[in-house]
């Protein structure tokens, strides 16, 4: 653990001298702040811009009413298709991510030869946008659900694989060591000593990724993947704003409903949070431990043997008893299996087209490699800078609003529980709206360009950063807060000296994560005219300049890797 200050003795009455690492972190943070302010000014994000758009906003509102919702049967069909694609993609991602995570985790990797490639797979799949993967798979397999399933599923491996690997590394080694001592094989150790512990994390992460994939599926509709996104794209292309905004509002409601439902399921899986707000993974370990041991509590007669281990005739059990909890788990599993079967059928996957696509895969990949600029290399570098400006400005604006929102959403900071709950609801509502919907509305009001993209992403950043800040603040050690308060400090002093001070490293990490997310999102929002490289990405795919598509991906990949490396070093210093 690195120290932020020098440990050399200092003269009495003088402050310790910062280390070069701390000075470097401060310089990086100051540089990001200066770049963000410059980006916001360069994109003309100010009150004058909003004032000039008031007339456009009024005109837009007058043109979208009355809303034109599709017929109920048509709406149900496109909703079912969207959910089917998202569910199949999420399940595919989980199936692919688990072996990748086992190979990437230090405590389960069979060897370094597998661990390094697994980490590379996680990084690459997280960096390549699902839109680019959709373009590739549409070229391979044609129009249909399979392109969307593969694009969302493979891209999701980057996030799910990383979180699964982190959870596996955090697992208690005791159960696995016991199995190893008993002579269990590697696979038996994993299935008996590791997977049961991390199962809550596996399920909770999959549910969270389902939410993300639902919002991402809208974007894929703009390149030909079916569902609500495709219908929304068709309505906007024909300037049918009454139908387009009706679909957008329905999509927002659907995303919020799914977010609330999956949130409730995640809470049920993870168990009730403790008042002291321990870390996420410690809660998972406790939940796993309680789940494994809860059915052996109690003793029978005077034998001292756990009664739950014996049946009514005195024989030892070889499986847990059918408690209400176990029955509930079986019911959930049956409902999930039924939904998955229905989703596969609704997706109408044509295996012959998949076989033909794989047969022509090398020829198709030859269209994407080697990367090329298509004669517009200078413009691509200019738009890369614009993309970075969008991401920086959006992160700054989102952070400015998210800090008070996150603090008031934290139960240990908000003046009353009602205020904390109200801001939590606000965060859920904001997070439930896809960035693409914000971008479409802002573009119609303010016009095409990077300004619209930055404003749209800043709204989304409020929801994500607000939640992350609230969670980090709630996880602060309450004993430190009580100690500061006992010394006579005011509420604000306790907040600054105890709560924020403890949460500072986590909040810095969240800022880098949000900036990383915004760089990727800024690239994709160009699909609808929000500026940056996304506009050139879609145009290149439409005119079949696939080498330009690859070049844009390489440029974004390089920027993201540089940012991620910087973020890892900063987290190491401030932790």
Coordinates of C-alpha atoms in Angstrom, one line a residue:
X1 CA 0.0 0.0 0.0
X2 CA 1.5 3.3 -1.1
X3 CA 1.6 6.3 1.2
X4 CA 0.4 9.7 0.1
X5 CA 3.0 11.4 2.2
X6 CA 6.6 10.9 3.0
X7 CA 7.5 8.9 6.1
X8 CA 10.6 10.9 6.8
X9 CA 10.8 12.7 10.1
X10 CA 9.7 16.3 9.9
X11 CA 10.3 19.3 12.0
X12 CA 7.6 20.0 14.6
X13 CA 4.9 22.3 13.3
X14 CA 5.5 21.5 9.7
X15 CA 3.3 19.4 7.4
X16 CA 4.7 16.2 6.0
X17 CA 6.1 16.5 2.5
X18 CA 4.0 14.8 -0.3
X19 CA 5.7 11.9 -2.1
X20 CA 6.3 12.1 -5.8
X21 CA 3.5 9.6 -6.3
X22 CA 1.0 11.9 -4.5
X23 CA 2.2 14.9 -6.4
X24 CA 1.8 13.0 -9.7
X25 CA -1.8 12.0 -8.8
X26 CA -2.6 15.6 -7.9
X27 CA -1.1 16.7 -11.3
X28 CA -3.2 14.1 -13.1
X29 CA -6.4 15.1 -11.4
X30 CA -5.7 18.8 -11.9
X31 CA -4.9 18.1 -15.6
X32 CA -8.2 16.2 -16.0
X33 CA -10.1 19.1 -14.4
X34 CA -8.5 21.6 -16.7
X35 CA -9.1 19.5 -19.8
X36 CA -12.7 19.0 -18.8
X37 CA -13.3 22.8 -18.3
X38 CA -11.6 23.4 -21.6
X39 CA -13.8 20.8 -23.3
X40 CA -17.0 22.2 -21.9
X41 CA -16.0 25.7 -23.0
X42 CA -15.0 24.4 -26.5
X43 CA -18.3 22.7 -27.0
X44 CA -20.2 25.8 -25.9
X45 CA -22.0 24.1 -23.1
X46 CA -23.4 27.2 -21.3
X47 CA -26.6 28.9 -20.3
X48 CA -26.6 30.8 -23.6
X49 CA -26.8 27.6 -25.6
X50 CA -29.7 26.4 -23.5
X51 CA -31.4 29.8 -23.9
X52 CA -31.1 29.7 -27.7
X53 CA -32.7 26.2 -27.7
X54 CA -35.9 27.2 -25.8
X55 CA -37.8 27.9 -29.1
X56 CA -36.7 24.6 -30.6
X57 CA -37.8 22.8 -27.4
X58 CA -41.3 24.4 -27.6
X59 CA -41.5 23.5 -31.3
X60 CA -40.4 19.9 -30.6
X61 CA -43.0 19.4 -27.8
X62 CA -45.8 20.7 -30.1
X63 CA -44.7 18.2 -32.8
X64 CA -44.7 15.0 -30.7
X65 CA -48.3 15.2 -29.4
X66 CA -50.5 13.3 -29.6
X67 CA -48.1 10.4 -29.1
X68 CA -48.6 7.6 -31.6
X69 CA -48.2 4.3 -29.8
X70 CA -48.2 1.1 -31.9
X71 CA -51.1 -1.4 -31.6
X72 CA -50.9 -3.5 -28.4
X73 CA -50.1 -6.7 -30.3
X74 CA -47.4 -5.0 -32.3
X75 CA -45.9 -3.4 -29.2
X76 CA -46.0 -6.7 -27.3
X77 CA -44.2 -8.5 -30.3
X78 CA -41.3 -6.0 -30.5
X79 CA -41.0 -6.0 -26.7
X80 CA -40.8 -9.7 -26.6
X81 CA -38.2 -9.8 -29.4
X82 CA -36.1 -7.2 -27.5
X83 CA -36.3 -9.1 -24.2
X84 CA -35.6 -12.4 -26.0
X85 CA -32.4 -11.0 -27.6
X86 CA -31.2 -9.4 -24.3
X87 CA -31.9 -12.6 -22.2
X88 CA -30.2 -14.9 -24.7
X89 CA -27.2 -12.5 -25.0
X90 CA -26.8 -12.3 -21.2
X91 CA -27.0 -16.0 -20.8
X92 CA -24.4 -16.4 -23.5
X93 CA -22.2 -13.9 -21.8
X94 CA -22.4 -15.8 -18.4
X95 CA -21.6 -19.1 -20.1
X96 CA -18.6 -17.6 -21.8
X97 CA -17.5 -15.5 -18.8
X98 CA -17.3 -18.2 -16.1
X99 CA -14.5 -20.2 -17.7
X100 CA -12.7 -17.0 -18.7
X101 CA -13.0 -15.8 -15.1
X102 CA -11.7 -19.1 -13.6
X103 CA -8.7 -18.9 -15.9
X104 CA -8.1 -15.2 -15.1
X105 CA -8.4 -15.4 -11.3
X106 CA -5.1 -15.9 -9.5
X107 CA -6.5 -18.5 -7.1
X108 CA -8.1 -20.7 -9.7
X109 CA -6.0 -20.3 -12.9
X110 CA -4.5 -23.6 -13.9
X111 CA -1.3 -21.7 -14.9
X112 CA 0.1 -18.4 -16.0
X113 CA -0.1 -19.6 -19.6
X114 CA -3.9 -19.4 -19.4
X115 CA -4.3 -16.4 -17.0
X116 CA -2.7 -13.9 -19.3
X117 CA -4.8 -14.8 -22.4
X118 CA -7.9 -14.8 -20.2
X119 CA -7.1 -11.3 -19.0
X120 CA -6.5 -10.2 -22.6
X121 CA -9.9 -11.6 -23.6
X122 CA -11.6 -9.6 -20.8
X123 CA -9.9 -6.4 -21.8
X124 CA -10.5 -6.7 -25.6
X125 CA -14.2 -7.7 -25.3
X126 CA -14.8 -4.8 -23.0
X127 CA -13.1 -2.3 -25.3
X128 CA -14.6 -3.3 -28.6
X129 CA -18.1 -1.7 -28.8
X130 CA -21.1 -3.8 -29.2
X131 CA -22.0 -1.7 -32.2
X132 CA -18.9 -2.8 -34.0
X133 CA -19.5 -6.4 -33.2
X134 CA -23.0 -6.0 -34.5
X135 CA -21.7 -4.6 -37.8
X136 CA -19.4 -7.6 -38.1
X137 CA -22.0 -10.2 -37.2
X138 CA -24.6 -8.6 -39.5
X139 CA -22.1 -9.0 -42.3
X140 CA -21.6 -12.6 -41.3
X141 CA -25.1 -13.8 -40.5
X142 CA -27.3 -11.2 -42.1
X143 CA -30.3 -9.4 -40.5
X144 CA -31.9 -11.1 -37.5
X145 CA -31.6 -11.7 -33.8
X146 CA -28.4 -13.7 -33.9
X147 CA -26.2 -10.7 -34.7
X148 CA -27.6 -8.8 -31.7
X149 CA -27.2 -11.8 -29.4
X150 CA -23.6 -12.4 -30.3
X151 CA -22.7 -8.7 -30.2
X152 CA -24.2 -8.1 -26.8
X153 CA -23.1 -11.4 -25.4
X154 CA -19.4 -11.2 -26.5
X155 CA -19.1 -7.5 -25.4
X156 CA -20.6 -8.4 -22.0
X157 CA -17.8 -10.9 -21.3
X158 CA -15.5 -7.9 -20.7
X159 CA -17.6 -6.7 -17.7
X160 CA -19.0 -10.0 -16.4
X161 CA -15.7 -11.8 -16.8
X162 CA -13.8 -9.1 -14.8
X163 CA -16.4 -9.0 -12.0
X164 CA -16.6 -12.8 -11.8
X165 CA -12.8 -13.0 -11.6
X166 CA -12.7 -10.5 -8.8
X167 CA -15.4 -12.4 -6.9
X168 CA -13.5 -15.7 -7.3
X169 CA -10.3 -14.1 -6.1
X170 CA -12.1 -12.8 -3.0
X171 CA -13.6 -16.2 -2.2
X172 CA -12.6 -17.8 1.1
X173 CA -9.9 -20.4 0.4
X174 CA -10.9 -22.6 3.3
X175 CA -13.5 -24.8 1.6
X176 CA -11.3 -25.4 -1.4
X177 CA -8.3 -26.2 0.8
X178 CA -10.4 -28.7 2.7
X179 CA -11.5 -30.4 -0.6
X180 CA -7.9 -30.4 -1.9
X181 CA -6.8 -32.1 1.3
X182 CA -9.5 -34.7 0.9
X183 CA -8.1 -35.5 -2.5
X184 CA -10.6 -33.6 -4.7
X185 CA -9.6 -32.8 -8.3
X186 CA -9.4 -29.3 -9.6
X187 CA -12.9 -29.3 -11.1
X188 CA -14.3 -30.8 -7.8
X189 CA -12.6 -28.0 -5.9
X190 CA -14.1 -25.4 -8.1
X191 CA -17.7 -26.8 -8.2
X192 CA -17.7 -27.7 -4.4
X193 CA -15.5 -25.0 -2.8
X194 CA -15.6 -21.9 -5.0
X195 CA -18.8 -21.7 -7.1
X196 CA -21.2 -22.1 -4.1
X197 CA -19.4 -19.1 -2.4
X198 CA -19.6 -16.7 -5.4
X199 CA -23.0 -17.8 -6.7
X200 CA -24.7 -14.7 -5.2
X201 CA -22.2 -12.5 -7.0
X202 CA -22.6 -14.5 -10.3
X203 CA -26.4 -14.0 -10.2
X204 CA -26.3 -10.4 -9.1
X205 CA -23.8 -9.5 -11.8
X206 CA -25.8 -11.3 -14.5
X207 CA -29.0 -9.3 -13.4
X208 CA -27.1 -6.1 -13.6
X209 CA -25.7 -6.9 -17.0
X210 CA -29.2 -7.7 -18.2
X211 CA -30.2 -4.1 -17.4
X212 CA -27.2 -2.8 -19.3
X213 CA -27.9 -5.0 -22.3
X214 CA -31.5 -3.9 -22.5
X215 CA -30.4 -0.3 -22.9
X216 CA -27.6 -1.2 -25.3
X217 CA -30.1 -3.2 -27.5
X218 CA -31.7 0.1 -28.5
X219 CA -28.5 1.3 -30.1
X220 CA -28.2 -1.9 -32.1
X221 CA -31.5 -1.2 -33.8
X222 CA -29.9 1.7 -35.7
X223 CA -27.7 -0.8 -37.6
X224 CA -30.4 -3.4 -38.3
X225 CA -30.9 -5.6 -35.1
X226 CA -34.6 -6.2 -34.5
X227 CA -36.7 -5.1 -31.6
X228 CA -37.8 -1.8 -30.3
X229 CA -34.6 -0.1 -31.3
X230 CA -35.2 -1.0 -35.0
X231 CA -38.7 0.5 -34.9
X232 CA -37.4 3.6 -33.1
X233 CA -34.7 4.1 -35.7
X234 CA -37.2 3.8 -38.5
X235 CA -39.6 6.3 -36.9
X236 CA -36.8 8.9 -36.4
X237 CA -35.4 8.4 -40.0
X238 CA -38.8 9.3 -41.4
X239 CA -39.1 12.2 -38.8
X240 CA -42.2 10.6 -37.4
X241 CA -41.6 12.1 -34.0
X242 CA -45.1 11.2 -32.6
X243 CA -44.3 7.5 -33.1
X244 CA -40.6 7.9 -32.2
X245 CA -41.2 9.6 -28.9
X246 CA -44.0 7.2 -28.0
X247 CA -41.6 4.3 -28.5
X248 CA -38.9 6.2 -26.5
X249 CA -41.2 6.8 -23.6
X250 CA -42.3 3.1 -23.6
X251 CA -38.7 2.1 -23.7
X252 CA -37.8 4.3 -20.8
X253 CA -40.7 2.8 -18.8
X254 CA -39.6 -0.7 -19.7
X255 CA -35.9 0.0 -18.7
X256 CA -37.0 1.5 -15.4
X257 CA -39.4 -1.5 -14.7
X258 CA -36.6 -4.0 -15.4
X259 CA -34.1 -2.0 -13.3
X260 CA -36.5 -2.0 -10.3
X261 CA -37.3 -5.7 -10.8
X262 CA -33.7 -6.8 -11.2
X263 CA -32.7 -4.5 -8.3
X264 CA -35.2 -6.3 -6.0
X265 CA -33.9 -9.7 -7.2
X266 CA -30.3 -8.6 -6.6
X267 CA -31.2 -7.5 -3.1
X268 CA -32.9 -10.8 -2.4
X269 CA -29.8 -12.7 -3.7
X270 CA -27.3 -10.6 -1.7
X271 CA -29.4 -10.5 1.4
X272 CA -30.2 -7.5 3.6
X273 CA -27.5 -4.9 4.0
X274 CA -26.0 -4.4 7.5
X275 CA -26.2 -1.0 9.1
X276 CA -22.5 -0.7 9.1
X277 CA -22.3 -1.2 5.4
X278 CA -19.5 -3.7 5.0
X279 CA -18.0 -4.2 1.6
X280 CA -19.9 -5.8 -1.2
X281 CA -17.8 -8.9 -1.3
X282 CA -17.9 -9.4 2.5
X283 CA -21.7 -9.4 2.3
X284 CA -21.5 -12.0 -0.5
X285 CA -19.2 -14.2 1.6
X286 CA -21.5 -13.9 4.6
X287 CA -24.5 -14.7 2.4
X288 CA -22.8 -17.8 1.0
X289 CA -21.8 -18.9 4.4
X290 CA -25.3 -18.6 5.8
X291 CA -26.8 -20.3 2.8
X292 CA -24.4 -23.3 3.2
X293 CA -24.7 -23.6 7.0
X294 CA -28.2 -22.5 7.7
X295 CA -29.7 -25.9 7.2
X296 CA -27.5 -27.7 9.6
X297 CA -28.3 -25.6 12.7
X298 CA -29.9 -27.2 15.8
X299 CA -29.2 -30.5 17.5
X300 CA -31.3 -33.6 18.0
X301 CA -31.9 -35.1 21.3
X302 CA -28.8 -35.5 23.4
X303 CA -26.6 -36.7 20.5
X304 CA -25.2 -33.4 19.8
X305 CA -25.6 -34.1 16.1
X306 CA -27.3 -31.4 13.9
X307 CA -30.9 -32.4 13.6
X308 CA -31.2 -31.2 10.0
X309 CA -28.5 -33.7 9.0
X310 CA -30.8 -36.6 9.9
X311 CA -34.1 -37.7 8.3
X312 CA -37.1 -38.7 10.3
X313 CA -35.9 -42.3 10.5
X314 CA -32.5 -41.3 11.8
X315 CA -30.6 -41.7 8.6
X316 CA -28.0 -39.1 7.5
X317 CA -29.1 -36.7 4.8
X318 CA -27.2 -36.5 1.6
X319 CA -28.9 -33.3 0.4
X320 CA -30.5 -30.2 2.1
X321 CA -34.1 -30.5 3.3
X322 CA -36.9 -28.9 1.3
X323 CA -37.3 -25.7 3.2
X324 CA -39.3 -22.8 1.9
X325 CA -36.1 -21.1 0.7
X326 CA -35.0 -24.1 -1.3
X327 CA -38.4 -24.4 -2.9
X328 CA -38.2 -20.8 -3.8
X329 CA -34.9 -21.3 -5.5
X330 CA -36.3 -24.2 -7.5
X331 CA -39.2 -22.1 -8.6
X332 CA -36.9 -19.2 -9.7
X333 CA -34.8 -21.7 -11.6
X334 CA -37.8 -23.2 -13.3
X335 CA -39.2 -19.7 -14.3
X336 CA -35.8 -18.8 -15.7
X337 CA -35.5 -22.0 -17.7
X338 CA -39.0 -21.4 -19.1
X339 CA -38.1 -17.8 -20.1
X340 CA -34.9 -18.9 -21.7
X341 CA -36.6 -21.5 -23.8
X342 CA -39.2 -19.0 -24.9
X343 CA -36.5 -16.5 -25.7
X344 CA -34.6 -18.9 -27.9
X345 CA -37.8 -19.7 -29.8
X346 CA -38.7 -16.1 -30.2
X347 CA -35.3 -15.2 -31.5
X348 CA -35.9 -17.6 -34.4
X349 CA -32.2 -18.6 -34.7
X350 CA -31.4 -20.1 -38.1
X351 CA -28.6 -22.7 -37.6
X352 CA -28.0 -23.0 -41.3
X353 CA -27.3 -19.2 -41.6
X354 CA -24.9 -19.5 -38.6
X355 CA -23.0 -22.3 -40.3
X356 CA -22.8 -20.4 -43.6
X357 CA -21.6 -17.3 -41.7
X358 CA -18.8 -19.2 -40.0
X359 CA -17.8 -20.8 -43.3
X360 CA -17.2 -17.3 -44.7
X361 CA -15.7 -15.8 -41.6
X362 CA -12.1 -15.5 -42.8
X363 CA -13.2 -13.8 -46.0
X364 CA -15.3 -11.4 -43.9
X365 CA -12.6 -10.6 -41.5
X366 CA -10.3 -9.9 -44.4
X367 CA -12.5 -6.9 -45.1
X368 CA -11.7 -5.5 -41.7
X369 CA -8.0 -6.0 -41.7
X370 CA -5.5 -4.4 -42.0
X371 CA -6.9 -1.1 -40.5
X372 CA -7.0 1.8 -42.9
X373 CA -7.9 5.5 -42.8
X374 CA -9.8 5.6 -46.1
X375 CA -8.1 8.9 -47.0
X376 CA -9.6 10.7 -44.0
X377 CA -6.9 10.1 -41.4
X378 CA -6.7 13.8 -40.4
X379 CA -10.4 14.0 -39.9
X380 CA -10.4 10.8 -37.8
X381 CA -7.8 12.3 -35.4
X382 CA -9.8 15.5 -35.2
X383 CA -13.0 13.6 -34.3
X384 CA -11.1 11.5 -31.8
X385 CA -10.3 14.8 -30.0
X386 CA -13.9 15.8 -30.2
X387 CA -14.9 12.4 -28.7
X388 CA -12.6 13.0 -25.8
X389 CA -14.0 16.5 -25.3
X390 CA -17.5 15.0 -25.2
X391 CA -16.5 12.5 -22.6
X392 CA -14.5 14.9 -20.4
X393 CA -17.3 17.6 -20.4
X394 CA -20.0 15.0 -19.7
X395 CA -18.0 13.5 -16.8
X396 CA -17.4 17.0 -15.3
X397 CA -21.0 18.1 -15.5
X398 CA -22.3 14.8 -14.3
X399 CA -19.8 14.8 -11.3
X400 CA -20.8 18.3 -10.3
X401 CA -24.5 17.2 -10.0
X402 CA -23.8 13.7 -8.8
X403 CA -21.8 14.7 -5.7
X404 CA -24.8 16.4 -3.9
X405 CA -27.2 13.8 -5.3
X406 CA -25.0 10.9 -4.1
X407 CA -24.4 12.4 -0.7
X408 CA -28.2 13.0 -0.1
X409 CA -28.9 9.5 -1.3
X410 CA -26.6 8.0 1.3
X411 CA -28.4 7.0 4.5
X412 CA -25.6 8.0 6.8
X413 CA -25.5 11.5 5.3
X414 CA -29.0 12.4 4.3
X415 CA -30.9 14.5 7.0
X416 CA -33.8 12.0 7.0
X417 CA -34.4 8.4 5.6
X418 CA -37.1 9.9 3.4
X419 CA -34.7 12.2 1.7
X420 CA -32.2 9.4 1.1
X421 CA -35.0 7.2 -0.3
X422 CA -36.2 10.0 -2.6
X423 CA -32.8 10.6 -4.1
X424 CA -32.3 6.8 -4.5
X425 CA -35.6 6.8 -6.5
X426 CA -34.3 9.8 -8.6
X427 CA -31.1 7.9 -9.3
X428 CA -33.0 4.8 -10.5
X429 CA -35.2 6.9 -12.8
X430 CA -32.2 8.7 -14.3
X431 CA -30.3 5.4 -14.8
X432 CA -33.3 3.8 -16.3
X433 CA -33.2 6.1 -19.3
X434 CA -30.8 5.0 -22.1
X435 CA -28.2 7.6 -23.1
X436 CA -29.4 7.2 -26.7
X437 CA -32.8 8.5 -25.7
X438 CA -31.3 11.5 -24.0
X439 CA -29.2 12.1 -27.1
X440 CA -32.1 11.9 -29.5
X441 CA -34.1 14.4 -27.5
X442 CA -31.2 16.8 -27.0
X443 CA -30.3 16.6 -30.7
X444 CA -33.8 17.5 -31.8
X445 CA -33.8 20.5 -29.4
X446 CA -30.2 21.8 -29.8
X447 CA -29.3 20.4 -33.2
X448 CA -26.7 17.9 -34.4
X449 CA -23.2 18.0 -33.0
X450 CA -21.0 17.2 -30.1
X451 CA -22.8 19.6 -27.7
X452 CA -25.8 17.3 -27.8
X453 CA -23.7 14.3 -27.1
X454 CA -22.0 15.9 -24.1
X455 CA -25.3 17.0 -22.6
X456 CA -26.9 13.6 -23.1
X457 CA -24.0 11.7 -21.5
X458 CA -23.8 14.1 -18.6
X459 CA -27.4 13.2 -17.6
X460 CA -26.6 9.6 -17.7
X461 CA -23.4 10.2 -15.6
X462 CA -25.5 11.8 -12.9
X463 CA -27.3 8.5 -12.4
X464 CA -24.3 6.2 -12.4
X465 CA -21.9 8.5 -10.5
X466 CA -24.7 9.4 -8.0
X467 CA -25.2 5.7 -7.2
X468 CA -21.5 4.9 -7.0
X469 CA -20.9 7.9 -4.7
X470 CA -23.9 7.0 -2.5
X471 CA -22.8 3.4 -2.1
X472 CA -19.2 4.4 -1.3
X473 CA -20.3 6.9 1.3
X474 CA -22.6 4.4 2.9
X475 CA -19.7 1.9 3.1
X476 CA -17.6 4.3 5.2
X477 CA -16.7 3.1 8.7
X478 CA -19.3 4.5 11.0
X479 CA -17.0 4.2 14.0
X480 CA -14.8 6.9 12.5
X481 CA -17.8 9.1 12.0
X482 CA -19.0 8.5 15.6
X483 CA -15.5 9.4 16.9
X484 CA -15.4 12.7 15.1
X485 CA -18.9 13.5 16.1
X486 CA -18.1 12.7 19.8
X487 CA -15.4 15.3 19.7
X488 CA -18.0 18.0 19.1
X489 CA -17.7 18.3 15.3
X490 CA -20.7 19.6 13.4
X491 CA -22.6 17.5 10.8
X492 CA -20.6 19.2 8.0
X493 CA -17.3 18.6 9.7
X494 CA -18.1 14.9 10.2
X495 CA -19.0 14.7 6.5
X496 CA -15.8 16.2 5.3
X497 CA -13.3 14.9 7.9
X498 CA -14.7 11.3 8.3
X499 CA -17.1 10.3 5.6
X500 CA -15.7 12.0 2.5
X501 CA -12.1 11.4 3.6
X502 CA -12.7 7.6 3.8
X503 CA -14.7 7.5 0.5
X504 CA -12.2 9.7 -1.4
X505 CA -10.1 6.9 -3.0
X506 CA -13.3 5.1 -4.1
X507 CA -14.8 8.3 -5.6
X508 CA -11.6 9.0 -7.5
X509 CA -11.8 5.4 -9.0
X510 CA -15.5 6.0 -9.9
X511 CA -14.5 9.2 -11.8
X512 CA -12.0 7.3 -13.9
X513 CA -14.6 4.6 -14.5
X514 CA -17.2 7.1 -15.6
X515 CA -14.7 8.8 -17.9
X516 CA -13.8 5.4 -19.4
X517 CA -17.6 4.7 -19.9
X518 CA -18.2 8.1 -21.4
X519 CA -15.4 7.7 -24.0
X520 CA -17.0 4.5 -25.2
X521 CA -20.5 5.9 -25.1
X522 CA -19.4 9.1 -26.9
X523 CA -18.2 7.0 -29.8
X524 CA -21.5 5.2 -30.1
X525 CA -23.8 8.2 -29.8
X526 CA -22.4 9.5 -33.1
X527 CA -24.8 7.0 -34.6
X528 CA -27.6 9.5 -34.1
X529 CA -25.6 12.6 -34.9
X530 CA -24.1 13.4 -31.5
X531 CA -20.7 14.1 -32.9
X532 CA -17.3 12.4 -32.6
X533 CA -16.0 9.2 -34.2
X534 CA -19.4 7.4 -34.1
X535 CA -20.7 9.3 -37.1
X536 CA -17.7 8.2 -39.2
X537 CA -18.0 4.7 -37.7
X538 CA -21.5 4.2 -39.0
X539 CA -20.8 5.9 -42.3
X540 CA -17.8 3.7 -42.9
X541 CA -19.9 0.6 -42.3
X542 CA -22.7 1.8 -44.6
X543 CA -20.3 2.3 -47.5
X544 CA -18.5 -0.9 -46.6
X545 CA -15.1 0.7 -45.7
X546 CA -14.7 -1.9 -42.9
X547 CA -10.9 -1.2 -42.7
X548 CA -11.9 2.3 -41.5
X549 CA -14.2 0.7 -38.9
X550 CA -11.2 -1.2 -37.6
X551 CA -9.0 1.9 -37.5
X552 CA -11.6 3.7 -35.4
X553 CA -11.8 0.8 -33.0
X554 CA -8.0 0.7 -32.7
X555 CA -7.9 4.5 -31.9
X556 CA -10.5 4.2 -29.2
X557 CA -8.8 1.0 -27.8
X558 CA -5.5 2.9 -27.5
X559 CA -7.1 5.8 -25.6
X560 CA -9.1 3.5 -23.3
X561 CA -6.0 1.4 -22.5
X562 CA -4.0 4.5 -21.6
X563 CA -6.8 5.8 -19.4
X564 CA -7.2 2.4 -17.7
X565 CA -3.5 2.1 -17.0
X566 CA -3.5 5.6 -15.5
X567 CA -6.5 4.8 -13.4
X568 CA -4.9 1.6 -12.1
X569 CA -1.8 3.5 -11.0
X570 CA -3.8 6.3 -9.4
X571 CA -5.9 3.8 -7.4
X572 CA -2.8 2.0 -6.2
X573 CA -1.3 5.3 -5.0
X574 CA -4.5 6.6 -3.2
X575 CA -5.5 3.3 -1.7

